[in-house]
Amino acid sequence: MATKPAVIVVGADKGGVGKTTVSRTVLDYFAANNVPTRAFDTEAPRGTLKRFHPDITEIVDMTSTADQMKIFDTLNSASSSVTVIDVRAGLLSPALASLRDIGFLDAAKSGQITFAVFHILGPSIASLDEIAETAGFMDGAKYFLVKNFINNTSFFEWDQATYNSYFHRIKDATELTIPKLNEMAYEQVEVASVPFLKFVANKGHRDETANYSFVLRGYVRHWLSNVWGEFDRIKLTDIVGSTEKASRKAAE
């Protein structure tokens, strides 16, 4: 039986919250679980995600109809069952509005497509207003609110009660926490321009042996396993319908 296509949108309405980092961890997680995945980087023309995952990532302009067709007209024919869309800063609400306009949200609601949104939260109250705006599009979607500590130690300084009052307005939202990664380790992965998985394995882009720091690789390995623990907790592979693949891999 063909797997129902799954689309994961990763985004925020503000910049600097580390959403591409989260997209990269998702791509590594699917790679480790043998889930065929393709990615679209909407940060045209330069594209950060493509720098780290060039083989599976295409840069698109989410506001262009031709590029929307490139993503959504190919969902059933693509060899990958999962499509990850890394939405450029400031474009989450407009992107969701265009998904509504093309009938994608209705298709998700009627069960033809699995749709999940990873909404990356910033530390300001503006992020909370974003939640209220985004929530309007979430009918039929799996909605994850991601507290991302990757770039910032003093995160979520605002009052927990205020956050809870916003959070509880949203039916069926799930919280995810991305822990902080040692700054030096984060920087070395940036310089290496490889996926976190390859960095941990001491490999370059073409699987050639690299010479990364043992200590920094250890930090990345520990951090990545914590992030993946969060993805396991929400049963991310089950959500995208790849339970058969995962169990097959275990059986092998």
CSV table of C-alpha atoms in Angstrom, one decimal:
chain,number,residue,atom,x,y,z
A,1,MET,CA,0.0,0.0,0.0
A,2,ALA,CA,1.4,3.4,-0.9
A,3,THR,CA,2.1,5.6,2.0
A,4,LYS,CA,0.0,8.7,2.3
A,5,PRO,CA,2.2,11.8,1.5
A,6,ALA,CA,3.2,13.8,4.6
A,7,VAL,CA,4.2,17.4,4.7
A,8,ILE,CA,6.0,19.1,7.6
A,9,VAL,CA,6.2,22.9,7.6
A,10,VAL,CA,8.9,24.4,9.9
A,11,GLY,CA,8.6,28.1,10.4
A,12,ALA,CA,8.1,31.2,12.5
A,13,ASP,CA,6.9,34.7,11.8
A,14,LYS,CA,10.1,36.2,13.1
A,15,GLY,CA,13.7,35.6,12.3
A,16,GLY,CA,16.6,34.4,14.4
A,17,VAL,CA,14.8,31.7,16.2
A,18,GLY,CA,16.8,28.8,14.8
A,19,LYS,CA,14.1,27.2,12.6
A,20,THR,CA,16.6,25.9,10.0
A,21,THR,CA,18.5,24.1,12.8
A,22,VAL,CA,15.3,22.4,13.7
A,23,SER,CA,14.7,21.4,10.0
A,24,ARG,CA,18.2,20.0,9.9
A,25,THR,CA,17.5,17.8,13.0
A,26,VAL,CA,14.3,16.5,11.4
A,27,LEU,CA,16.1,15.6,8.2
A,28,ASP,CA,18.8,13.8,10.1
A,29,TYR,CA,16.2,12.0,12.2
A,30,PHE,CA,14.4,10.7,9.1
A,31,ALA,CA,17.7,9.7,7.5
A,32,ALA,CA,18.6,7.7,10.6
A,33,ASN,CA,15.2,6.0,10.5
A,34,ASN,CA,15.3,5.2,6.7
A,35,VAL,CA,12.4,7.4,5.9
A,36,PRO,CA,12.8,8.8,2.3
A,37,THR,CA,12.5,12.6,2.6
A,38,ARG,CA,12.9,15.6,0.4
A,39,ALA,CA,13.2,19.2,1.5
A,40,PHE,CA,12.3,22.6,0.1
A,41,ASP,CA,14.2,25.7,1.4
A,42,THR,CA,12.1,28.8,0.9
A,43,GLU,CA,15.0,31.2,1.7
A,44,ALA,CA,15.4,32.0,-2.0
A,45,PRO,CA,17.9,32.6,-3.5
A,46,ARG,CA,20.7,31.6,-1.1
A,47,GLY,CA,19.1,28.9,1.1
A,48,THR,CA,20.7,27.8,4.4
A,49,LEU,CA,19.1,24.4,4.5
A,50,LYS,CA,20.4,23.5,1.0
A,51,ARG,CA,24.0,24.2,2.2
A,52,PHE,CA,23.7,21.4,4.8
A,53,HIS,CA,21.5,18.9,2.8
A,54,PRO,CA,22.3,19.7,-0.8
A,55,ASP,CA,21.3,16.3,-2.2
A,56,ILE,CA,17.7,16.4,-1.0
A,57,THR,CA,16.9,20.1,-0.9
A,58,GLU,CA,15.6,22.4,-3.6
A,59,ILE,CA,15.4,26.2,-3.1
A,60,VAL,CA,11.9,27.6,-3.9
A,61,ASP,CA,10.0,30.8,-3.7
A,62,MET,CA,6.9,29.9,-1.6
A,63,THR,CA,5.0,32.9,-3.0
A,64,SER,CA,5.4,31.9,-6.6
A,65,THR,CA,2.7,29.8,-8.1
A,66,ALA,CA,5.1,27.8,-10.3
A,67,ASP,CA,7.1,26.9,-7.2
A,68,GLN,CA,4.0,26.0,-5.2
A,69,MET,CA,3.2,23.6,-8.1
A,70,LYS,CA,6.7,22.1,-7.9
A,71,ILE,CA,6.1,21.2,-4.2
A,72,PHE,CA,2.4,20.3,-4.1
A,73,ASP,CA,1.7,18.8,-7.6
A,74,THR,CA,4.4,16.3,-6.9
A,75,LEU,CA,3.3,15.0,-3.5
A,76,ASN,CA,1.9,11.7,-4.8
A,77,SER,CA,4.5,11.1,-7.5
A,78,ALA,CA,7.7,11.9,-5.5
A,79,SER,CA,9.9,9.0,-4.5
A,80,SER,CA,10.0,10.5,-1.0
A,81,SER,CA,6.9,10.0,1.2
A,82,VAL,CA,7.9,13.0,3.4
A,83,THR,CA,8.3,16.6,2.3
A,84,VAL,CA,9.9,19.0,4.8
A,85,ILE,CA,9.4,22.7,4.0
A,86,ASP,CA,11.7,25.2,5.8
A,87,VAL,CA,9.7,28.4,5.6
A,88,ARG,CA,11.7,31.6,5.5
A,89,ALA,CA,11.5,34.0,8.4
A,90,GLY,CA,8.3,36.1,8.5
A,91,LEU,CA,6.5,33.9,6.1
A,92,LEU,CA,4.8,31.3,8.2
A,93,SER,CA,1.3,32.9,8.3
A,94,PRO,CA,1.4,33.9,4.6
A,95,ALA,CA,2.6,30.4,3.7
A,96,LEU,CA,-0.3,28.8,5.7
A,97,ALA,CA,-2.7,31.3,4.1
A,98,SER,CA,-1.6,30.2,0.6
A,99,LEU,CA,-1.9,26.5,1.6
A,100,ARG,CA,-5.5,27.3,2.6
A,101,ASP,CA,-6.1,29.1,-0.7
A,102,ILE,CA,-4.9,26.1,-2.9
A,103,GLY,CA,-7.1,23.7,-0.9
A,104,PHE,CA,-4.1,21.9,0.7
A,105,LEU,CA,-5.5,22.5,4.3
A,106,ASP,CA,-8.8,21.0,3.2
A,107,ALA,CA,-7.0,17.9,1.7
A,108,ALA,CA,-5.2,17.5,5.1
A,109,LYS,CA,-8.5,17.8,7.0
A,110,SER,CA,-10.1,15.2,4.9
A,111,GLY,CA,-7.2,12.8,5.5
A,112,GLN,CA,-5.6,12.7,2.0
A,113,ILE,CA,-2.4,14.2,3.3
A,114,THR,CA,-0.7,14.1,6.6
A,115,PHE,CA,0.2,17.7,7.6
A,116,ALA,CA,2.3,18.8,10.6
A,117,VAL,CA,3.5,22.3,11.6
A,118,PHE,CA,6.6,22.9,13.7
A,119,HIS,CA,6.1,26.4,14.9
A,120,ILE,CA,9.4,27.7,16.3
A,121,LEU,CA,8.9,30.1,19.1
A,122,GLY,CA,11.0,33.2,19.9
A,123,PRO,CA,11.5,34.5,23.4
A,124,SER,CA,9.2,37.5,23.0
A,125,ILE,CA,5.5,38.1,23.5
A,126,ALA,CA,5.2,38.6,19.8
A,127,SER,CA,5.8,34.9,19.4
A,128,LEU,CA,2.7,34.3,21.5
A,129,ASP,CA,0.6,36.6,19.2
A,130,GLU,CA,1.9,34.5,16.3
A,131,ILE,CA,0.5,31.4,18.0
A,132,ALA,CA,-3.0,32.9,18.0
A,133,GLU,CA,-2.7,33.8,14.3
A,134,THR,CA,-1.3,30.4,13.2
A,135,ALA,CA,-3.8,28.4,15.3
A,136,GLY,CA,-6.5,29.5,12.9
A,137,PHE,CA,-4.9,27.4,10.1
A,138,MET,CA,-4.4,24.3,12.2
A,139,ASP,CA,-7.6,22.4,11.7
A,140,GLY,CA,-6.6,19.0,10.3
A,141,ALA,CA,-2.9,19.6,11.1
A,142,LYS,CA,-0.6,18.2,13.9
A,143,TYR,CA,0.6,21.4,15.6
A,144,PHE,CA,3.9,21.5,17.5
A,145,LEU,CA,5.0,24.5,19.4
A,146,VAL,CA,8.8,24.3,19.6
A,147,LYS,CA,10.7,26.1,22.3
A,148,ASN,CA,14.1,26.4,20.7
A,149,PHE,CA,17.0,27.0,23.1
A,150,ILE,CA,19.7,26.5,20.5
A,151,ASN,CA,20.8,30.1,20.1
A,152,ASN,CA,19.9,31.6,23.5
A,153,THR,CA,20.5,30.7,27.1
A,154,SER,CA,18.1,33.2,28.6
A,155,PHE,CA,15.1,32.0,26.7
A,156,PHE,CA,11.4,32.3,27.6
A,157,GLU,CA,11.8,35.1,30.1
A,158,TRP,CA,8.2,35.9,29.9
A,159,ASP,CA,5.7,34.8,32.4
A,160,GLN,CA,4.8,31.1,32.3
A,161,ALA,CA,1.1,31.9,33.1
A,162,THR,CA,0.9,34.2,30.1
A,163,TYR,CA,2.4,31.5,27.9
A,164,ASN,CA,0.0,28.9,29.3
A,165,SER,CA,-3.0,31.1,28.6
A,166,TYR,CA,-2.0,31.3,25.0
A,167,PHE,CA,-1.0,27.7,24.7
A,168,HIS,CA,-4.4,26.4,26.1
A,169,ARG,CA,-6.3,28.3,23.5
A,170,ILE,CA,-5.1,25.8,20.9
A,171,LYS,CA,-6.7,22.5,20.7
A,172,ASP,CA,-4.3,19.6,20.4
A,173,ALA,CA,-1.0,21.5,20.2
A,174,THR,CA,2.0,19.6,21.5
A,175,GLU,CA,5.1,21.2,23.0
A,176,LEU,CA,8.6,20.3,21.9
A,177,THR,CA,11.8,21.4,23.5
A,178,ILE,CA,15.1,21.7,21.5
A,179,PRO,CA,17.9,22.0,24.1
A,180,LYS,CA,20.9,24.3,23.8
A,181,LEU,CA,23.9,23.1,22.0
A,182,ASN,CA,27.4,24.1,23.1
A,183,GLU,CA,28.3,27.2,21.0
A,184,MET,CA,31.6,26.0,19.9
A,185,ALA,CA,30.2,22.8,18.7
A,186,TYR,CA,27.4,24.6,16.9
A,187,GLU,CA,29.9,26.9,15.2
A,188,GLN,CA,32.1,24.0,14.0
A,189,VAL,CA,29.1,22.3,12.4
A,190,GLU,CA,28.3,25.6,10.7
A,191,VAL,CA,31.9,25.9,9.3
A,192,ALA,CA,31.9,22.2,8.2
A,193,SER,CA,28.5,22.8,6.4
A,194,VAL,CA,27.5,19.1,6.9
A,195,PRO,CA,24.5,17.5,8.5
A,196,PHE,CA,24.7,16.9,12.3
A,197,LEU,CA,24.8,13.2,11.6
A,198,LYS,CA,27.8,13.4,9.4
A,199,PHE,CA,29.6,15.7,11.8
A,200,VAL,CA,29.1,13.1,14.6
A,201,ALA,CA,30.4,10.4,12.3
A,202,ASN,CA,33.5,12.5,11.4
A,203,LYS,CA,32.5,12.6,7.7
A,204,GLY,CA,32.6,15.2,5.1
A,205,HIS,CA,29.8,15.9,2.5
A,206,ARG,CA,30.9,13.0,0.3
A,207,ASP,CA,31.4,10.6,3.2
A,208,GLU,CA,35.2,11.2,3.2
A,209,THR,CA,36.9,11.0,6.5
A,210,ALA,CA,37.0,14.4,8.2
A,211,ASN,CA,39.1,15.7,11.1
A,212,TYR,CA,36.5,17.3,13.5
A,213,SER,CA,37.2,17.7,17.2
A,214,PHE,CA,36.4,14.6,19.3
A,215,VAL,CA,35.1,16.8,22.1
A,216,LEU,CA,32.8,18.8,19.9
A,217,ARG,CA,31.5,15.7,18.1
A,218,GLY,CA,30.6,14.4,21.6
A,219,TYR,CA,28.6,17.5,22.4
A,220,VAL,CA,26.7,17.3,19.1
A,221,ARG,CA,26.1,13.5,19.6
A,222,HIS,CA,24.7,14.1,23.1
A,223,TRP,CA,22.6,17.0,22.0
A,224,LEU,CA,21.2,15.3,18.9
A,225,SER,CA,20.2,12.2,20.9
A,226,ASN,CA,18.2,14.5,23.2
A,227,VAL,CA,16.5,16.2,20.2
A,228,TRP,CA,15.7,12.8,18.7
A,229,GLY,CA,14.3,11.7,22.1
A,230,GLU,CA,11.7,14.5,21.7
A,231,PHE,CA,10.9,13.3,18.2
A,232,ASP,CA,10.5,9.8,19.5
A,233,ARG,CA,8.2,11.1,22.3
A,234,ILE,CA,5.9,12.6,19.7
A,235,LYS,CA,6.2,9.4,17.5
A,236,LEU,CA,7.3,11.4,14.5
A,237,THR,CA,7.9,8.4,12.3
A,238,ASP,CA,4.4,7.1,13.1
A,239,ILE,CA,2.9,10.5,12.3
A,240,VAL,CA,4.4,10.4,8.8
A,241,GLY,CA,3.1,6.9,8.4
A,242,SER,CA,6.5,5.2,8.1
A,243,THR,CA,6.0,2.6,10.8
A,244,GLU,CA,6.5,-0.2,8.3
A,245,LYS,CA,9.9,1.1,7.2
A,246,ALA,CA,11.0,1.7,10.7
A,247,SER,CA,10.0,-1.8,11.8
A,248,ARG,CA,11.6,-3.3,8.7
A,249,LYS,CA,14.8,-1.6,9.6
A,250,ALA,CA,14.6,-3.0,13.1
A,251,ALA,CA,13.9,-6.5,11.7
A,252,GLU,CA,17.0,-6.3,9.4
